[in-house]
RNA sequence: GCGGAAGUGGCGGAAUUGGUAGACGCGCUGGACUUAGGAUCCAGUGGAGCAAUCCGUGGGGGUUCGAGUCCCCCCUUUCGCACCA
């Protein structure tokens, strides 16, 4: 469709911008010519532009997906125009509870439903005009993919990083499966369905991510990530420095033993007036005296039954006395040992020394059970004699009192001195503790990769040999989970009965599947090697393309996907499979879009369906609008009424190209503005400041068309390239109309001439006493003396200046401020 | 409670290092062209005032020739985490 003939014919009506036809045309051409294909082998300047892949829900592509992908696509297209070989793959995160729950709801088997959803997604994504090389598309549900997910599990198992243990785990009674800590949100609700989570004691598979806590934390200082994401990871890893102290117990019943506690405040040990163990602490049993047994057992019974939410939201203190006492190693005094659910088994050692004078929780507990409260730190203006009505907790810059030989020490010095002193007796050592727990990866569900383990009566836990991978997920009709604590696969003996790979005796497969977050914690390694069934990631192509150059995604994955990916990359690095240990060199978190000031939700019926908008406005206008509605890293407010602005911009661009002339010379001032625009857009795209880049281009087109002038070719053509990352179809069309060869994306990004972009004459702001009084037009490089003369000549300024100025402040090129 | 982000016209949002507050877009007002236009184009658009001018970036102080921007104290919204010793 060559418009050049009609364009020059004054009798035919102007050709209008028809996005539907143009977009269809170019999507077809891209496919035919392989425009979006990247030659992974021969690429000279590899640039891996990764976006977080979607799970293919039945509802179809969400506008949030498109917002995320478009932002990445613009960055990728820009980098290609800058001369990089950009690889922009996309795939489907199709395993997991979300997909499975939906399948259950609509009564369609996921093996049927998922391919259907993927097909729909594929259609939607292709209509959005993304520069994706679909030859490297993957789906985590594909056996050729999850074979390697299982391989990954085996690697961790080999290294002793995957282990099985009976533990109190988070159980979602609605999803009927365990959840990782990261999937329990708002203090005790299932991330997926919002149901209150229960605690259950079950045998589960874990990955030792906590071993990597120090490295996961330290490396954050060296990677180029959004600060918000790094902060979230730092908080989640939760490093705290302190000491582990040992308390001997007095023999009450049975043998004496010692209780280890973790504290960040060893300086307050003289104020430790009692101890508390978590109800499930193993020492509770031996320490409980016959007299107290009934009460203790009742309390333990109560706390295990209690759901997490009640336990975590209430700050009321409950507990029971064990009947035993421990010796405070500093004071030598006997202190009672209690149990309470405010002490968590999962953190530290599951036991604390309680210092009610300086910890609010201990204070509340002491008040409840009438335990002694001793002040051992005083503040600067504080005599430490007045009784406390709350714990004196912010005592970090306090001084020790009632602490024997340490009286008068400041808190920091005391922390060190007391640990050193107690260490001599072997009852203290400095310790660093992390909040990060091991990652529970087994799920009692159907829709995931089976964990490749076989249990044998003689050989025990046996990994499935690599050559037998993948362990295929069988098709079963009754995939609905139940409350039994085991996967639906456990109902299928024909599947789980297998020969032990070691001895050949009949064994039993592990029937749990792995967490969905394991599927997606390594997919970026797979893309460049898609199609290779011999290895998970081929060596040379991995070396060339990884780590990922640029990753853009949602911050909701800050402590899930993004942390797990880093962990697994480190593990693979340590095992010699990768030569880097951080997967994503650069990560930027994008914002989220709301609609008309409200959250988008199905129940509110305000979901934006991309199909309708693309059909009505065109993908280019839709993309441009999504990027224009707010700063990309902050998200923004989607308003239907505003899309017309983006469409008008493209209309005007299209019209300008149709009406432009090659005759004569371009206007000097317009060309100056053009170079300023090139500079602005070139600076804004790398900062992901897409909204201001678009604003600059809009401003420019207004200048080009001002007063219905006929624009010159030289004024307009470079703008087509500037627009190309945002609106690729119209850019290709206009490029072709003007004799461009091949794809515009194989051409070069325009450069700007700094000399031309600089204005000769500027508007110098004139202030009197800091208030703007006037503006004078002066040469850009005017000196202070001349500027002052020009300023004082201005009548609006002269009015305010009587006599000689006291002081003059001159900012070259900007303003002059006369102080009188 | 802890941690993060943010409070700017009617609305979405601009504003390198402190230096013209409100770019750009939506909406609105007026006009042009039109049989008509929800199309297109032009002009205007923070508030008050005829005007000179004054007031304006959540509130209150401060630093400075000059503060949306820096400092102190509050208030609000929002998102994470949450009895982490």
JSON list of N, CA, C and O in Angstrom, two decimals, chain A residues 766-817:
[
{"chain": "A", "resi": 766, "resn": "UNK", "atom": "N", "xyz": [14.21, 37.85, 35.39]},
{"chain": "A", "resi": 766, "resn": "UNK", "atom": "CA", "xyz": [14.70, 38.93, 36.25]},
{"chain": "A", "resi": 766, "resn": "UNK", "atom": "C", "xyz": [13.91, 38.94, 37.55]},
{"chain": "A", "resi": 766, "resn": "UNK", "atom": "O", "xyz": [12.69, 39.06, 37.54]},
{"chain": "A", "resi": 767, "resn": "UNK", "atom": "N", "xyz": [14.61, 38.77, 38.65]},
{"chain": "A", "resi": 767, "resn": "UNK", "atom": "CA", "xyz": [13.97, 38.79, 39.96]},
{"chain": "A", "resi": 767, "resn": "UNK", "atom": "C", "xyz": [14.42, 40.04, 40.70]},
{"chain": "A", "resi": 767, "resn": "UNK", "atom": "O", "xyz": [15.54, 40.52, 40.52]},
{"chain": "A", "resi": 768, "resn": "UNK", "atom": "N", "xyz": [13.53, 40.55, 41.54]},
{"chain": "A", "resi": 768, "resn": "UNK", "atom": "CA", "xyz": [13.93, 41.58, 42.49]},
{"chain": "A", "resi": 768, "resn": "UNK", "atom": "C", "xyz": [13.60, 41.00, 43.87]},
{"chain": "A", "resi": 768, "resn": "UNK", "atom": "O", "xyz": [12.46, 40.62, 44.12]},
{"chain": "A", "resi": 769, "resn": "UNK", "atom": "N", "xyz": [14.59, 40.89, 44.69]},
{"chain": "A", "resi": 769, "resn": "UNK", "atom": "CA", "xyz": [14.44, 40.26, 46.01]},
{"chain": "A", "resi": 769, "resn": "UNK", "atom": "C", "xyz": [13.83, 38.86, 45.91]},
{"chain": "A", "resi": 769, "resn": "UNK", "atom": "O", "xyz": [13.01, 38.47, 46.72]},
{"chain": "A", "resi": 770, "resn": "UNK", "atom": "N", "xyz": [14.22, 38.15, 44.87]},
{"chain": "A", "resi": 770, "resn": "UNK", "atom": "CA", "xyz": [13.76, 36.77, 44.76]},
{"chain": "A", "resi": 770, "resn": "UNK", "atom": "C", "xyz": [12.39, 36.61, 44.14]},
{"chain": "A", "resi": 770, "resn": "UNK", "atom": "O", "xyz": [11.91, 35.50, 43.98]},
{"chain": "A", "resi": 771, "resn": "UNK", "atom": "N", "xyz": [11.74, 37.72, 43.79]},
{"chain": "A", "resi": 771, "resn": "UNK", "atom": "CA", "xyz": [10.43, 37.61, 43.14]},
{"chain": "A", "resi": 771, "resn": "UNK", "atom": "C", "xyz": [10.57, 37.91, 41.66]},
{"chain": "A", "resi": 771, "resn": "UNK", "atom": "O", "xyz": [11.23, 38.88, 41.28]},
{"chain": "A", "resi": 772, "resn": "UNK", "atom": "N", "xyz": [9.92, 37.08, 40.84]},
{"chain": "A", "resi": 772, "resn": "UNK", "atom": "CA", "xyz": [10.01, 37.29, 39.40]},
{"chain": "A", "resi": 772, "resn": "UNK", "atom": "C", "xyz": [9.28, 38.56, 39.04]},
{"chain": "A", "resi": 772, "resn": "UNK", "atom": "O", "xyz": [8.10, 38.73, 39.34]},
{"chain": "A", "resi": 773, "resn": "UNK", "atom": "N", "xyz": [9.99, 39.48, 38.41]},
{"chain": "A", "resi": 773, "resn": "UNK", "atom": "CA", "xyz": [9.37, 40.75, 38.00]},
{"chain": "A", "resi": 773, "resn": "UNK", "atom": "C", "xyz": [9.29, 40.88, 36.50]},
{"chain": "A", "resi": 773, "resn": "UNK", "atom": "O", "xyz": [8.46, 41.63, 35.99]},
{"chain": "A", "resi": 774, "resn": "UNK", "atom": "N", "xyz": [10.18, 40.24, 35.80]},
{"chain": "A", "resi": 774, "resn": "UNK", "atom": "CA", "xyz": [10.15, 40.36, 34.34]},
{"chain": "A", "resi": 774, "resn": "UNK", "atom": "C", "xyz": [11.03, 39.30, 33.71]},
{"chain": "A", "resi": 774, "resn": "UNK", "atom": "O", "xyz": [11.70, 38.53, 34.40]},
{"chain": "A", "resi": 775, "resn": "UNK", "atom": "N", "xyz": [11.00, 39.28, 32.38]},
{"chain": "A", "resi": 775, "resn": "UNK", "atom": "CA", "xyz": [11.88, 38.40, 31.61]},
{"chain": "A", "resi": 775, "resn": "UNK", "atom": "C", "xyz": [12.44, 39.22, 30.48]},
{"chain": "A", "resi": 775, "resn": "UNK", "atom": "O", "xyz": [11.69, 39.98, 29.85]},
{"chain": "A", "resi": 776, "resn": "UNK", "atom": "N", "xyz": [13.72, 39.10, 30.22]},
{"chain": "A", "resi": 776, "resn": "UNK", "atom": "CA", "xyz": [14.30, 39.84, 29.10]},
{"chain": "A", "resi": 776, "resn": "UNK", "atom": "C", "xyz": [14.97, 38.85, 28.15]},
{"chain": "A", "resi": 776, "resn": "UNK", "atom": "O", "xyz": [15.56, 37.86, 28.60]},
{"chain": "A", "resi": 777, "resn": "UNK", "atom": "N", "xyz": [14.85, 39.12, 26.87]},
{"chain": "A", "resi": 777, "resn": "UNK", "atom": "CA", "xyz": [15.47, 38.26, 25.88]},
{"chain": "A", "resi": 777, "resn": "UNK", "atom": "C", "xyz": [16.88, 38.76, 25.62]},
{"chain": "A", "resi": 777, "resn": "UNK", "atom": "O", "xyz": [17.09, 39.91, 25.25]},
{"chain": "A", "resi": 778, "resn": "UNK", "atom": "N", "xyz": [17.83, 37.86, 25.89]},
{"chain": "A", "resi": 778, "resn": "UNK", "atom": "CA", "xyz": [19.24, 38.25, 25.77]},
{"chain": "A", "resi": 778, "resn": "UNK", "atom": "C", "xyz": [20.02, 37.11, 25.13]},
{"chain": "A", "resi": 778, "resn": "UNK", "atom": "O", "xyz": [19.53, 35.98, 25.08]},
{"chain": "A", "resi": 779, "resn": "UNK", "atom": "N", "xyz": [21.22, 37.40, 24.62]},
{"chain": "A", "resi": 779, "resn": "UNK", "atom": "CA", "xyz": [22.05, 36.31, 24.08]},
{"chain": "A", "resi": 779, "resn": "UNK", "atom": "C", "xyz": [22.33, 35.28, 25.17]},
{"chain": "A", "resi": 779, "resn": "UNK", "atom": "O", "xyz": [22.45, 35.61, 26.34]},
{"chain": "A", "resi": 780, "resn": "UNK", "atom": "N", "xyz": [22.43, 34.01, 24.75]},
{"chain": "A", "resi": 780, "resn": "UNK", "atom": "CA", "xyz": [22.60, 32.91, 25.69]},
{"chain": "A", "resi": 780, "resn": "UNK", "atom": "C", "xyz": [23.80, 33.10, 26.62]},
{"chain": "A", "resi": 780, "resn": "UNK", "atom": "O", "xyz": [23.74, 32.85, 27.81]},
{"chain": "A", "resi": 781, "resn": "UNK", "atom": "N", "xyz": [24.93, 33.60, 26.05]},
{"chain": "A", "resi": 781, "resn": "UNK", "atom": "CA", "xyz": [26.17, 33.65, 26.85]},
{"chain": "A", "resi": 781, "resn": "UNK", "atom": "C", "xyz": [26.41, 35.05, 27.41]},
{"chain": "A", "resi": 781, "resn": "UNK", "atom": "O", "xyz": [27.55, 35.44, 27.65]},
{"chain": "A", "resi": 782, "resn": "UNK", "atom": "N", "xyz": [25.36, 35.77, 27.68]},
{"chain": "A", "resi": 782, "resn": "UNK", "atom": "CA", "xyz": [25.51, 37.14, 28.21]},
{"chain": "A", "resi": 782, "resn": "UNK", "atom": "C", "xyz": [26.23, 37.13, 29.56]},
{"chain": "A", "resi": 782, "resn": "UNK", "atom": "O", "xyz": [26.09, 36.21, 30.36]},
{"chain": "A", "resi": 783, "resn": "UNK", "atom": "N", "xyz": [27.04, 38.17, 29.77]},
{"chain": "A", "resi": 783, "resn": "UNK", "atom": "CA", "xyz": [27.78, 38.29, 31.03]},
{"chain": "A", "resi": 783, "resn": "UNK", "atom": "C", "xyz": [26.91, 39.03, 32.06]},
{"chain": "A", "resi": 783, "resn": "UNK", "atom": "O", "xyz": [25.96, 39.72, 31.69]},
{"chain": "A", "resi": 784, "resn": "UNK", "atom": "N", "xyz": [27.34, 38.94, 33.30]},
{"chain": "A", "resi": 784, "resn": "UNK", "atom": "CA", "xyz": [26.54, 39.53, 34.37]},
{"chain": "A", "resi": 784, "resn": "UNK", "atom": "C", "xyz": [26.31, 41.03, 34.18]},
{"chain": "A", "resi": 784, "resn": "UNK", "atom": "O", "xyz": [25.21, 41.53, 34.36]},
{"chain": "A", "resi": 785, "resn": "UNK", "atom": "N", "xyz": [27.40, 41.71, 33.81]},
{"chain": "A", "resi": 785, "resn": "UNK", "atom": "CA", "xyz": [27.32, 43.17, 33.68]},
{"chain": "A", "resi": 785, "resn": "UNK", "atom": "C", "xyz": [26.25, 43.58, 32.67]},
{"chain": "A", "resi": 785, "resn": "UNK", "atom": "O", "xyz": [25.38, 44.41, 32.94]},
{"chain": "A", "resi": 786, "resn": "UNK", "atom": "N", "xyz": [26.30, 42.97, 31.49]},
{"chain": "A", "resi": 786, "resn": "UNK", "atom": "CA", "xyz": [25.34, 43.31, 30.43]},
{"chain": "A", "resi": 786, "resn": "UNK", "atom": "C", "xyz": [23.93, 42.89, 30.85]},
{"chain": "A", "resi": 786, "resn": "UNK", "atom": "O", "xyz": [22.95, 43.58, 30.56]},
{"chain": "A", "resi": 787, "resn": "UNK", "atom": "N", "xyz": [23.87, 41.76, 31.53]},
{"chain": "A", "resi": 787, "resn": "UNK", "atom": "CA", "xyz": [22.56, 41.26, 31.94]},
{"chain": "A", "resi": 787, "resn": "UNK", "atom": "C", "xyz": [21.90, 42.23, 32.92]},
{"chain": "A", "resi": 787, "resn": "UNK", "atom": "O", "xyz": [20.71, 42.50, 32.84]},
{"chain": "A", "resi": 788, "resn": "UNK", "atom": "N", "xyz": [22.71, 42.79, 33.80]},
{"chain": "A", "resi": 788, "resn": "UNK", "atom": "CA", "xyz": [22.18, 43.73, 34.78]},
{"chain": "A", "resi": 788, "resn": "UNK", "atom": "C", "xyz": [21.65, 44.98, 34.09]},
{"chain": "A", "resi": 788, "resn": "UNK", "atom": "O", "xyz": [20.57, 45.48, 34.41]},
{"chain": "A", "resi": 789, "resn": "UNK", "atom": "N", "xyz": [22.41, 45.45, 33.12]},
{"chain": "A", "resi": 789, "resn": "UNK", "atom": "CA", "xyz": [21.98, 46.63, 32.36]},
{"chain": "A", "resi": 789, "resn": "UNK", "atom": "C", "xyz": [20.64, 46.34, 31.68]},
{"chain": "A", "resi": 789, "resn": "UNK", "atom": "O", "xyz": [19.68, 47.11, 31.79]},
{"chain": "A", "resi": 790, "resn": "UNK", "atom": "N", "xyz": [20.58, 45.20, 31.01]},
{"chain": "A", "resi": 790, "resn": "UNK", "atom": "CA", "xyz": [19.35, 44.83, 30.30]},
{"chain": "A", "resi": 790, "resn": "UNK", "atom": "C", "xyz": [18.18, 44.71, 31.28]},
{"chain": "A", "resi": 790, "resn": "UNK", "atom": "O", "xyz": [17.07, 45.13, 30.97]},
{"chain": "A", "resi": 791, "resn": "UNK", "atom": "N", "xyz": [18.46, 44.18, 32.45]},
{"chain": "A", "resi": 791, "resn": "UNK", "atom": "CA", "xyz": [17.41, 43.97, 33.43]},
{"chain": "A", "resi": 791, "resn": "UNK", "atom": "C", "xyz": [16.87, 45.31, 33.94]},
{"chain": "A", "resi": 791, "resn": "UNK", "atom": "O", "xyz": [15.67, 45.51, 34.02]},
{"chain": "A", "resi": 792, "resn": "UNK", "atom": "N", "xyz": [17.80, 46.23, 34.25]},
{"chain": "A", "resi": 792, "resn": "UNK", "atom": "CA", "xyz": [17.38, 47.49, 34.84]},
{"chain": "A", "resi": 792, "resn": "UNK", "atom": "C", "xyz": [16.68, 48.38, 33.83]},
{"chain": "A", "resi": 792, "resn": "UNK", "atom": "O", "xyz": [15.92, 49.28, 34.20]},
{"chain": "A", "resi": 793, "resn": "UNK", "atom": "N", "xyz": [16.93, 48.13, 32.56]},
{"chain": "A", "resi": 793, "resn": "UNK", "atom": "CA", "xyz": [16.26, 48.90, 31.51]},
{"chain": "A", "resi": 793, "resn": "UNK", "atom": "C", "xyz": [14.77, 48.55, 31.43]},
{"chain": "A", "resi": 793, "resn": "UNK", "atom": "O", "xyz": [13.98, 49.32, 30.93]},
{"chain": "A", "resi": 794, "resn": "UNK", "atom": "N", "xyz": [14.45, 47.37, 31.92]},
{"chain": "A", "resi": 794, "resn": "UNK", "atom": "CA", "xyz": [13.07, 46.91, 31.85]},
{"chain": "A", "resi": 794, "resn": "UNK", "atom": "C", "xyz": [12.21, 47.72, 32.82]},
{"chain": "A", "resi": 794, "resn": "UNK", "atom": "O", "xyz": [12.53, 47.82, 34.02]},
{"chain": "A", "resi": 795, "resn": "UNK", "atom": "N", "xyz": [11.11, 48.24, 32.32]},
{"chain": "A", "resi": 795, "resn": "UNK", "atom": "CA", "xyz": [10.31, 49.14, 33.15]},
{"chain": "A", "resi": 795, "resn": "UNK", "atom": "C", "xyz": [9.70, 48.42, 34.35]},
{"chain": "A", "resi": 795, "resn": "UNK", "atom": "O", "xyz": [9.62, 48.96, 35.44]},
{"chain": "A", "resi": 796, "resn": "UNK", "atom": "N", "xyz": [9.29, 47.16, 34.12]},
{"chain": "A", "resi": 796, "resn": "UNK", "atom": "CA", "xyz": [8.67, 46.41, 35.22]},
{"chain": "A", "resi": 796, "resn": "UNK", "atom": "C", "xyz": [9.67, 46.17, 36.35]},
{"chain": "A", "resi": 796, "resn": "UNK", "atom": "O", "xyz": [9.29, 46.03, 37.51]},
{"chain": "A", "resi": 797, "resn": "UNK", "atom": "N", "xyz": [10.95, 46.15, 35.97]},
{"chain": "A", "resi": 797, "resn": "UNK", "atom": "CA", "xyz": [11.99, 45.92, 36.98]},
{"chain": "A", "resi": 797, "resn": "UNK", "atom": "C", "xyz": [12.37, 47.25, 37.63]},
{"chain": "A", "resi": 797, "resn": "UNK", "atom": "O", "xyz": [12.46, 47.35, 38.85]},
{"chain": "A", "resi": 798, "resn": "UNK", "atom": "N", "xyz": [12.53, 48.24, 36.79]},
{"chain": "A", "resi": 798, "resn": "UNK", "atom": "CA", "xyz": [12.98, 49.56, 37.27]},
{"chain": "A", "resi": 798, "resn": "UNK", "atom": "C", "xyz": [12.07, 50.07, 38.38]},
{"chain": "A", "resi": 798, "resn": "UNK", "atom": "O", "xyz": [12.52, 50.69, 39.35]},
{"chain": "A", "resi": 799, "resn": "UNK", "atom": "N", "xyz": [10.79, 49.75, 38.23]},
{"chain": "A", "resi": 799, "resn": "UNK", "atom": "CA", "xyz": [9.80, 50.17, 39.22]},
{"chain": "A", "resi": 799, "resn": "UNK", "atom": "C", "xyz": [10.14, 49.73, 40.65]},
{"chain": "A", "resi": 799, "resn": "UNK", "atom": "O", "xyz": [9.85, 50.40, 41.62]},
{"chain": "A", "resi": 800, "resn": "UNK", "atom": "N", "xyz": [10.76, 48.55, 40.72]},
{"chain": "A", "resi": 800, "resn": "UNK", "atom": "CA", "xyz": [11.05, 47.99, 42.05]},
{"chain": "A", "resi": 800, "resn": "UNK", "atom": "C", "xyz": [12.46, 48.30, 42.53]},
{"chain": "A", "resi": 800, "resn": "UNK", "atom": "O", "xyz": [12.80, 48.01, 43.66]},
{"chain": "A", "resi": 801, "resn": "UNK", "atom": "N", "xyz": [13.28, 48.81, 41.63]},
{"chain": "A", "resi": 801, "resn": "UNK", "atom": "CA", "xyz": [14.66, 49.08, 42.02]},
{"chain": "A", "resi": 801, "resn": "UNK", "atom": "C", "xyz": [14.87, 50.58, 42.13]},
{"chain": "A", "resi": 801, "resn": "UNK", "atom": "O", "xyz": [14.84, 51.29, 41.14]},
{"chain": "A", "resi": 802, "resn": "UNK", "atom": "N", "xyz": [15.07, 51.03, 43.36]},
{"chain": "A", "resi": 802, "resn": "UNK", "atom": "CA", "xyz": [15.38, 52.45, 43.56]},
{"chain": "A", "resi": 802, "resn": "UNK", "atom": "C", "xyz": [16.76, 52.50, 44.17]},
{"chain": "A", "resi": 802, "resn": "UNK", "atom": "O", "xyz": [17.03, 51.84, 45.17]},
{"chain": "A", "resi": 803, "resn": "UNK", "atom": "N", "xyz": [17.63, 53.26, 43.55]},
{"chain": "A", "resi": 803, "resn": "UNK", "atom": "CA", "xyz": [18.99, 53.35, 44.04]},
{"chain": "A", "resi": 803, "resn": "UNK", "atom": "C", "xyz": [19.81, 52.14, 43.61]},
{"chain": "A", "resi": 803, "resn": "UNK", "atom": "O", "xyz": [19.36, 51.30, 42.83]},
{"chain": "A", "resi": 804, "resn": "UNK", "atom": "N", "xyz": [21.02, 52.07, 44.17]},
{"chain": "A", "resi": 804, "resn": "UNK", "atom": "CA", "xyz": [21.94, 51.02, 43.76]},
{"chain": "A", "resi": 804, "resn": "UNK", "atom": "C", "xyz": [21.56, 49.70, 44.41]},
{"chain": "A", "resi": 804, "resn": "UNK", "atom": "O", "xyz": [21.16, 49.67, 45.56]},
{"chain": "A", "resi": 805, "resn": "UNK", "atom": "N", "xyz": [21.63, 48.59, 43.65]},
{"chain": "A", "resi": 805, "resn": "UNK", "atom": "CA", "xyz": [21.33, 47.28, 44.22]},
{"chain": "A", "resi": 805, "resn": "UNK", "atom": "C", "xyz": [22.33, 46.93, 45.31]},
{"chain": "A", "resi": 805, "resn": "UNK", "atom": "O", "xyz": [23.51, 47.23, 45.19]},
{"chain": "A", "resi": 806, "resn": "UNK", "atom": "N", "xyz": [21.83, 46.26, 46.36]},
{"chain": "A", "resi": 806, "resn": "UNK", "atom": "CA", "xyz": [22.72, 45.82, 47.44]},
{"chain": "A", "resi": 806, "resn": "UNK", "atom": "C", "xyz": [23.57, 44.65, 46.98]},
{"chain": "A", "resi": 806, "resn": "UNK", "atom": "O", "xyz": [24.71, 44.48, 47.40]},
{"chain": "A", "resi": 807, "resn": "UNK", "atom": "N", "xyz": [22.95, 43.83, 46.17]},
{"chain": "A", "resi": 807, "resn": "UNK", "atom": "CA", "xyz": [23.62, 42.59, 45.78]},
{"chain": "A", "resi": 807, "resn": "UNK", "atom": "C", "xyz": [22.96, 42.10, 44.49]},
{"chain": "A", "resi": 807, "resn": "UNK", "atom": "O", "xyz": [21.77, 42.35, 44.27]},
{"chain": "A", "resi": 808, "resn": "UNK", "atom": "N", "xyz": [23.76, 41.44, 43.65]},
{"chain": "A", "resi": 808, "resn": "UNK", "atom": "CA", "xyz": [23.20, 40.88, 42.43]},
{"chain": "A", "resi": 808, "resn": "UNK", "atom": "C", "xyz": [23.60, 39.41, 42.33]},
{"chain": "A", "resi": 808, "resn": "UNK", "atom": "O", "xyz": [24.78, 39.07, 42.48]},
{"chain": "A", "resi": 809, "resn": "UNK", "atom": "N", "xyz": [22.62, 38.57, 42.15]},
{"chain": "A", "resi": 809, "resn": "UNK", "atom": "CA", "xyz": [22.93, 37.14, 41.94]},
{"chain": "A", "resi": 809, "resn": "UNK", "atom": "C", "xyz": [22.64, 36.81, 40.49]},
{"chain": "A", "resi": 809, "resn": "UNK", "atom": "O", "xyz": [21.54, 37.07, 40.00]},
{"chain": "A", "resi": 810, "resn": "UNK", "atom": "N", "xyz": [23.65, 36.25, 39.82]},
{"chain": "A", "resi": 810, "resn": "UNK", "atom": "CA", "xyz": [23.52, 35.97, 38.40]},
{"chain": "A", "resi": 810, "resn": "UNK", "atom": "C", "xyz": [23.76, 34.49, 38.15]},
{"chain": "A", "resi": 810, "resn": "UNK", "atom": "O", "xyz": [24.82, 33.97, 38.50]},
{"chain": "A", "resi": 811, "resn": "UNK", "atom": "N", "xyz": [22.77, 33.83, 37.61]},
{"chain": "A", "resi": 811, "resn": "UNK", "atom": "CA", "xyz": [22.94, 32.43, 37.22]},
{"chain": "A", "resi": 811, "resn": "UNK", "atom": "C", "xyz": [22.98, 32.42, 35.70]},
{"chain": "A", "resi": 811, "resn": "UNK", "atom": "O", "xyz": [21.96, 32.63, 35.05]},
{"chain": "A", "resi": 812, "resn": "UNK", "atom": "N", "xyz": [24.17, 32.22, 35.11]},
{"chain": "A", "resi": 812, "resn": "UNK", "atom": "CA", "xyz": [24.32, 32.33, 33.66]},
{"chain": "A", "resi": 812, "resn": "UNK", "atom": "C", "xyz": [23.28, 31.48, 32.92]},
{"chain": "A", "resi": 812, "resn": "UNK", "atom": "O", "xyz": [23.07, 30.33, 33.26]},
{"chain": "A", "resi": 813, "resn": "UNK", "atom": "N", "xyz": [22.65, 32.11, 31.95]},
{"chain": "A", "resi": 813, "resn": "UNK", "atom": "CA", "xyz": [21.69, 31.38, 31.13]},
{"chain": "A", "resi": 813, "resn": "UNK", "atom": "C", "xyz": [20.34, 31.18, 31.78]},
{"chain": "A", "resi": 813, "resn": "UNK", "atom": "O", "xyz": [19.44, 30.60, 31.18]},
{"chain": "A", "resi": 814, "resn": "UNK", "atom": "N", "xyz": [20.20, 31.60, 33.05]},
{"chain": "A", "resi": 814, "resn": "UNK", "atom": "CA", "xyz": [18.94, 31.32, 33.73]},
{"chain": "A", "resi": 814, "resn": "UNK", "atom": "C", "xyz": [18.27, 32.57, 34.27]},
{"chain": "A", "resi": 814, "resn": "UNK", "atom": "O", "xyz": [17.19, 32.93, 33.85]},
{"chain": "A", "resi": 815, "resn": "UNK", "atom": "N", "xyz": [18.93, 33.20, 35.23]},
{"chain": "A", "resi": 815, "resn": "UNK", "atom": "CA", "xyz": [18.25, 34.34, 35.86]},
{"chain": "A", "resi": 815, "resn": "UNK", "atom": "C", "xyz": [19.23, 35.32, 36.46]},
{"chain": "A", "resi": 815, "resn": "UNK", "atom": "O", "xyz": [20.42, 35.03, 36.67]},
{"chain": "A", "resi": 816, "resn": "UNK", "atom": "N", "xyz": [18.68, 36.48, 36.73]},
{"chain": "A", "resi": 816, "resn": "UNK", "atom": "CA", "xyz": [19.44, 37.48, 37.46]},
{"chain": "A", "resi": 816, "resn": "UNK", "atom": "C", "xyz": [18.53, 38.00, 38.58]},
{"chain": "A", "resi": 816, "resn": "UNK", "atom": "O", "xyz": [17.34, 38.24, 38.36]},
{"chain": "A", "resi": 817, "resn": "UNK", "atom": "N", "xyz": [19.06, 38.05, 39.78]},
{"chain": "A", "resi": 817, "resn": "UNK", "atom": "CA", "xyz": [18.26, 38.46, 40.94]},
{"chain": "A", "resi": 817, "resn": "UNK", "atom": "C", "xyz": [18.90, 39.71, 41.53]},
{"chain": "A", "resi": 817, "resn": "UNK", "atom": "O", "xyz": [20.05, 39.69, 41.95]}
]
